[in-house]
Structure formats: C-alpha cells, structure tokens
C-alpha cells in the first residue's frame, strides 16, 4: 500500500488545482474574490471533516492502512484554512488591517473563525514526529483534542455567515455531529465498562 | 441616452455600467434559488411573463387590476443609469428603462390615509422552484413610505440595457430604489397596496435586527454581521468606499431630516 499516501496527497491538492485552473484558463464568475474566498472556506471545512472521519471510517471498514492518512488530512485541513484566511485578508480586505481588526472584534462569525484558526495552529506545529515524541503520546493526544472545538467553531462560522438559506451549513453540522457523536458514544461505552 | 450626471439623476463619470453579462447572471432572486447563478438558470424558462397584471388596492380612490401594458404604456419610458448597492457588500451600475413610480401611483389616487406603499412579488410554486424552501415567508413583500415612493428617483423598471427585463432581473416589472440596499427593489411585482400603517418587508420579518424597513445605504450604520463602510464594485478588484445614500444624498437626504438613521435602519 505504498501508493496510498502519495495518491491521497495528490487528490487533496485537486481542489486547489481546480481553483488555479479556473483562475488561469476558465472563469471565477462575476465576483471572483467572493468565489475564491468561499471556495477555499468550503474546502477548509470539508478537509476538517475528512480528517475527523479518518478514524471512524478506519474502524467501520476495518482498513488499518487509513490511519496513515490521518495526519496528512489534518494538515491539509490546516493548509486550506490558511489559504482561506489569506484570501480573506489579502484579496478581500487587501491587507486593510484596521478593517480586519474591526471585523474580528465586531463580527461574531469572524471572531469564531479566527479562534478556530488559532486553535489549529498548535496542532499543525506539533504534527511532526519529533514534536510528538517530545510531548509524549498522552499530552500530544490531549492537545489534539482541540480539533473538536475548532471544527465546531468552523461550522458555526459558516452557519452564522449565511443570510437565510441554512441548508448547506446544516449538512456540515449533521456530518460533524455524527463524527463527534460517534466518539462520545464510544467514550461513554468505555467509561461504563471501566 | 443615459441621463448626464448634471441632471442629478444619474451615476457619475466614475461609474461605468457593469457588463450586461454580470447584471444578468449574478442575481439574488430567492424564488428561483438562493445561489447567485440560480435565477439566470431557472427563471427564464419558468417565469411566464405574459399576460401580466398588477392588482392595486388599499387606501386609494381608484383601485383595480391593471394589465402591464395599460400601466406603463400611457407614460414615457425613461433611461436611468443607477448605482445598485447590495446589502451583502457588492455593487453594480445598471442602465435601467422604466417610468417614475410616482407617475404610476398617481392614477390610482391615493387618499389622505395612504402613508405607505406595499409591493408583493408573484409567488407561484409552479413557476418558482425556490418557493419550496422556506428561506423567507413567501410571497416576498417590500414597502416604501409614500414620499419615498413618489420621489423622482424611484423607478418602476421594465428593462435594462435597452432590452426588456429578463426573468432573473425581476421581469416584467420591478422596483428600483437606488439609494436603498438592493433587496428593497422588489422584483416581478403583482400587487401594490396603499396603506396607513408601515408594511413589514420580508427581510425585516426574517431578521428584524439585521434588516430594517428603511434600509437606506449608509456606510456609518453596519449590518450586524459585516461592515457597510466599503463595497466591491462588480468588475473591480479593490473595495471602494460606500457613499451615504449610495451617492444620492443630495436628492434624498431631506426625506429623512431629523430621523435617527441608527434607529431607523
């Protein structure tokens, strides 16, 4: 299964490749800045959910090789989060730091989005083998529980941004609930047995 | 010909018309779907534009249901190049054709109790797939104070870019109120009602903290979830500053003299 990781890596780059293709040869629509920002935000959220799905899917399918994709999908989630943030700050606001600060302190959905990014930063920084060793497995695992609040904030960020049609954020919320619920259920069962 | 800036009714030389392609493919018309591209895809083949009539009732001496032609034909079509600012923070410049709403309303002889005008969009499930989703309380309703409705800038549009309105732009008859956020400019109007009390518009009903009755473009009063200080003009990369009353302050500011625009947002 040596192909699994490189294949997953290539697939994970496809959304970005498609965006660049559209920017270069196709069209980003009538409002390109909005298209880019929303597209990157969508994929940031999708990769967060994919990363959270790796372990449950591994257990449901009994395919242990999937465990090797967990770190990579998590890092890709962070990668798309960073691109989303960069497009917002660099393209949408064009580095208007005063406007950015005003948004962060005044707009709840942006405040939550920013907190989610901050929660993900230590996770990305501690995803090397060296950092895992230095922290120790138990501490590392505890730190990486932050992915759960970050994901909840990410979905809330999207939900609070939409004007009236909540169907799309609702899908993300349901998927996230299943992924979190499954873990809580497993946790409760283990606690009962103990 | 488009009215020159000097006549006080048009955009400035800074305002190049937004390309026809963008004006007709980037639309908020939730009756045909909530994505910007949806209305251009779903509306033209579904919305039946003729026959079309408008029911006019409420506080007026001559209520009645009038065929679209009878409503518009007696009046002279005018061309107006207007800025359009969406509450979402983007804007366009659109060359409309239409008739001043005030001239249309006069023939129904609003009485002394008529303080407001309420407009209603068609709501037909057979033609409008978006109605199956309860994102708003259908039918779409908008309202103006009578003096706003009678203001010479307020237009009942039947066309843009010299052509009849396309379905996705609110054919066959829509309102254009250039100093208010775009959602006030209600599309595909089937009913006009004069009333004594202030109408509740659809977005206000959906979320009164974020959308008020007046909804005048105002860079100093933020939408709770985003700043209204700047906007992205479709076709431009950098944001530009949003102007008070969308740049029509000279013509309309007097309508709101003495009003607290933070309260009456």
PDB file of C-alpha atoms in Angstrom, chain A residues 44-163:
ATOM      1  CA  UNK A  44     -11.146  24.028   4.653  1.00  0.00           C
ATOM      2  CA  UNK A  45     -14.326  22.828   6.328  1.00  0.00           C
ATOM      3  CA  UNK A  46     -14.527  19.707   4.170  1.00  0.00           C
ATOM      4  CA  UNK A  47     -10.958  18.695   4.990  1.00  0.00           C
ATOM      5  CA  UNK A  48     -11.574  19.237   8.684  1.00  0.00           C
ATOM      6  CA  UNK A  49     -14.490  16.820   8.458  1.00  0.00           C
ATOM      7  CA  UNK A  50     -12.469  14.394   6.326  1.00  0.00           C
ATOM      8  CA  UNK A  51      -9.683  14.438   8.918  1.00  0.00           C
ATOM      9  CA  UNK A  52     -12.213  13.767  11.664  1.00  0.00           C
ATOM     10  CA  UNK A  53     -13.707  10.944   9.596  1.00  0.00           C
ATOM     11  CA  UNK A  54     -10.456   9.021   9.114  1.00  0.00           C
ATOM     12  CA  UNK A  55     -10.561   7.183  12.432  1.00  0.00           C
ATOM     13  CA  UNK A  56     -14.275   6.279  12.388  1.00  0.00           C
ATOM     14  CA  UNK A  57     -14.053   5.114   8.791  1.00  0.00           C
ATOM     15  CA  UNK A  58     -10.971   3.079   9.620  1.00  0.00           C
ATOM     16  CA  UNK A  59     -12.845   1.316  12.400  1.00  0.00           C
ATOM     17  CA  UNK A  60     -16.020   0.811  10.397  1.00  0.00           C
ATOM     18  CA  UNK A  61     -14.196  -0.573   7.380  1.00  0.00           C
ATOM     19  CA  UNK A  62     -11.528  -2.399   9.310  1.00  0.00           C
ATOM     20  CA  UNK A  63      -8.891  -0.977   6.968  1.00  0.00           C
ATOM     21  CA  UNK A  64      -5.956  -0.127   9.262  1.00  0.00           C
ATOM     22  CA  UNK A  65      -3.925   1.495   6.475  1.00  0.00           C
ATOM     23  CA  UNK A  66      -6.221   4.509   6.685  1.00  0.00           C
ATOM     24  CA  UNK A  67      -4.579   5.521   9.957  1.00  0.00           C
ATOM     25  CA  UNK A  68      -1.587   6.654   7.919  1.00  0.00           C
ATOM     26  CA  UNK A  69      -3.740   9.333   6.273  1.00  0.00           C
ATOM     27  CA  UNK A  70      -4.880  10.960   9.485  1.00  0.00           C
ATOM     28  CA  UNK A  71      -2.039  13.415   9.959  1.00  0.00           C
ATOM     29  CA  UNK A  72      -1.922  14.326   6.297  1.00  0.00           C
ATOM     30  CA  UNK A  73      -5.645  15.092   6.020  1.00  0.00           C
ATOM     31  CA  UNK A  74      -5.417  17.160   9.190  1.00  0.00           C
ATOM     32  CA  UNK A  75      -2.542  19.142   7.759  1.00  0.00           C
ATOM     33  CA  UNK A  76      -4.423  19.633   4.503  1.00  0.00           C
ATOM     34  CA  UNK A  77      -7.342  20.999   6.512  1.00  0.00           C
ATOM     35  CA  UNK A  78      -4.940  23.493   8.071  1.00  0.00           C
ATOM     36  CA  UNK A  79      -3.492  24.252   4.627  1.00  0.00           C
ATOM     37  CA  UNK A  80      -6.914  25.150   3.203  1.00  0.00           C
ATOM     38  CA  UNK A  81      -7.789  27.087   6.364  1.00  0.00           C
ATOM     39  CA  UNK A  82      -4.616  29.151   5.824  1.00  0.00           C
ATOM     40  CA  UNK A  83      -5.464  29.735   2.152  1.00  0.00           C
ATOM     41  CA  UNK A  84      -8.996  30.784   3.129  1.00  0.00           C
ATOM     42  CA  UNK A  85      -7.634  33.204   5.710  1.00  0.00           C
ATOM     43  CA  UNK A  86      -5.041  34.506   3.259  1.00  0.00           C
ATOM     44  CA  UNK A  87      -7.655  35.142   0.576  1.00  0.00           C
ATOM     45  CA  UNK A  88      -9.830  36.996   3.078  1.00  0.00           C
ATOM     46  CA  UNK A  89      -7.008  39.167   4.398  1.00  0.00           C
ATOM     47  CA  UNK A  90      -5.026  39.544   1.195  1.00  0.00           C
ATOM     48  CA  UNK A  91      -7.621  39.582  -1.576  1.00  0.00           C
ATOM     49  CA  UNK A  92     -10.926  40.542   0.032  1.00  0.00           C
ATOM     50  CA  UNK A  93      -9.630  43.133   2.514  1.00  0.00           C
ATOM     51  CA  UNK A  94      -6.423  43.830   0.565  1.00  0.00           C
ATOM     52  CA  UNK A  95      -4.393  43.986   3.814  1.00  0.00           C
ATOM     53  CA  UNK A  96      -6.602  46.641   5.344  1.00  0.00           C
ATOM     54  CA  UNK A  97      -5.516  45.782   8.897  1.00  0.00           C
ATOM     55  CA  UNK A  98      -7.893  48.257  10.509  1.00  0.00           C
ATOM     56  CA  UNK A  99     -10.843  46.699   8.685  1.00  0.00           C
ATOM     57  CA  UNK A 100      -9.586  43.239   9.648  1.00  0.00           C
ATOM     58  CA  UNK A 101      -9.359  44.138  13.312  1.00  0.00           C
ATOM     59  CA  UNK A 102     -12.801  45.747  13.217  1.00  0.00           C
ATOM     60  CA  UNK A 103     -14.189  42.559  11.650  1.00  0.00           C
ATOM     61  CA  UNK A 104     -12.503  40.309  14.206  1.00  0.00           C
ATOM     62  CA  UNK A 105     -13.806  42.192  17.228  1.00  0.00           C
ATOM     63  CA  UNK A 106     -17.233  43.138  15.873  1.00  0.00           C
ATOM     64  CA  UNK A 107     -18.427  40.287  13.642  1.00  0.00           C
ATOM     65  CA  UNK A 108     -19.215  37.189  15.634  1.00  0.00           C
ATOM     66  CA  UNK A 109     -18.764  34.777  12.754  1.00  0.00           C
ATOM     67  CA  UNK A 110     -15.324  36.191  12.002  1.00  0.00           C
ATOM     68  CA  UNK A 111     -14.378  36.129  15.689  1.00  0.00           C
ATOM     69  CA  UNK A 112     -15.299  32.434  15.818  1.00  0.00           C
ATOM     70  CA  UNK A 113     -13.452  31.713  12.579  1.00  0.00           C
ATOM     71  CA  UNK A 114     -10.319  33.374  13.903  1.00  0.00           C
ATOM     72  CA  UNK A 115     -10.489  31.439  17.180  1.00  0.00           C
ATOM     73  CA  UNK A 116     -10.796  28.243  15.148  1.00  0.00           C
ATOM     74  CA  UNK A 117      -7.624  29.142  13.219  1.00  0.00           C
ATOM     75  CA  UNK A 118      -5.765  29.901  16.453  1.00  0.00           C
ATOM     76  CA  UNK A 119      -6.833  26.541  17.900  1.00  0.00           C
ATOM     77  CA  UNK A 120      -5.492  24.741  14.846  1.00  0.00           C
ATOM     78  CA  UNK A 121      -2.072  26.438  14.852  1.00  0.00           C
ATOM     79  CA  UNK A 122      -0.577  24.423  17.764  1.00  0.00           C
ATOM     80  CA  UNK A 123      -1.931  21.244  16.209  1.00  0.00           C
ATOM     81  CA  UNK A 124      -0.169  21.915  12.929  1.00  0.00           C
ATOM     82  CA  UNK A 125       3.043  22.892  14.750  1.00  0.00           C
ATOM     83  CA  UNK A 126       3.068  19.688  16.786  1.00  0.00           C
ATOM     84  CA  UNK A 127       2.395  17.322  13.934  1.00  0.00           C
ATOM     85  CA  UNK A 128       5.993  16.299  13.336  1.00  0.00           C
ATOM     86  CA  UNK A 129       7.327  13.011  14.708  1.00  0.00           C
ATOM     87  CA  UNK A 130       9.846  14.951  16.771  1.00  0.00           C
ATOM     88  CA  UNK A 131       7.147  17.057  18.426  1.00  0.00           C
ATOM     89  CA  UNK A 132       5.012  14.013  19.161  1.00  0.00           C
ATOM     90  CA  UNK A 133       7.993  12.367  20.838  1.00  0.00           C
ATOM     91  CA  UNK A 134       8.875  15.476  22.785  1.00  0.00           C
ATOM     92  CA  UNK A 135       5.331  15.995  24.039  1.00  0.00           C
ATOM     93  CA  UNK A 136       4.693  12.350  24.769  1.00  0.00           C
ATOM     94  CA  UNK A 137       1.715  10.467  23.397  1.00  0.00           C
ATOM     95  CA  UNK A 138      -0.733  11.295  26.173  1.00  0.00           C
ATOM     96  CA  UNK A 139      -0.042  15.033  26.178  1.00  0.00           C
ATOM     97  CA  UNK A 140       0.003  15.142  22.406  1.00  0.00           C
ATOM     98  CA  UNK A 141      -3.397  13.419  22.260  1.00  0.00           C
ATOM     99  CA  UNK A 142      -4.836  15.779  24.854  1.00  0.00           C
ATOM    100  CA  UNK A 143      -3.566  18.803  22.917  1.00  0.00           C
ATOM    101  CA  UNK A 144      -5.029  17.495  19.708  1.00  0.00           C
ATOM    102  CA  UNK A 145      -8.490  17.292  21.231  1.00  0.00           C
ATOM    103  CA  UNK A 146      -8.550  20.971  20.209  1.00  0.00           C
ATOM    104  CA  UNK A 147      -9.570  19.829  16.753  1.00  0.00           C
ATOM    105  CA  UNK A 148     -13.085  19.251  18.114  1.00  0.00           C
ATOM    106  CA  UNK A 149     -13.806  22.791  19.328  1.00  0.00           C
ATOM    107  CA  UNK A 150     -12.056  24.124  16.214  1.00  0.00           C
ATOM    108  CA  UNK A 151     -14.376  22.105  13.958  1.00  0.00           C
ATOM    109  CA  UNK A 152     -17.463  23.181  15.866  1.00  0.00           C
ATOM    110  CA  UNK A 153     -16.371  26.809  15.558  1.00  0.00           C
ATOM    111  CA  UNK A 154     -15.672  26.295  11.866  1.00  0.00           C
ATOM    112  CA  UNK A 155     -19.185  25.037  11.185  1.00  0.00           C
ATOM    113  CA  UNK A 156     -20.653  27.795  13.380  1.00  0.00           C
ATOM    114  CA  UNK A 157     -18.577  30.327  11.401  1.00  0.00           C
ATOM    115  CA  UNK A 158     -20.220  29.145   8.173  1.00  0.00           C
ATOM    116  CA  UNK A 159     -23.690  28.872   9.711  1.00  0.00           C
ATOM    117  CA  UNK A 160     -23.609  32.412  11.082  1.00  0.00           C
ATOM    118  CA  UNK A 161     -22.337  33.812   7.803  1.00  0.00           C
ATOM    119  CA  UNK A 162     -25.266  32.729   5.631  1.00  0.00           C
ATOM    120  CA  UNK A 163     -28.182  35.091   5.240  1.00  0.00           C
TER     121      UNK A 163
END
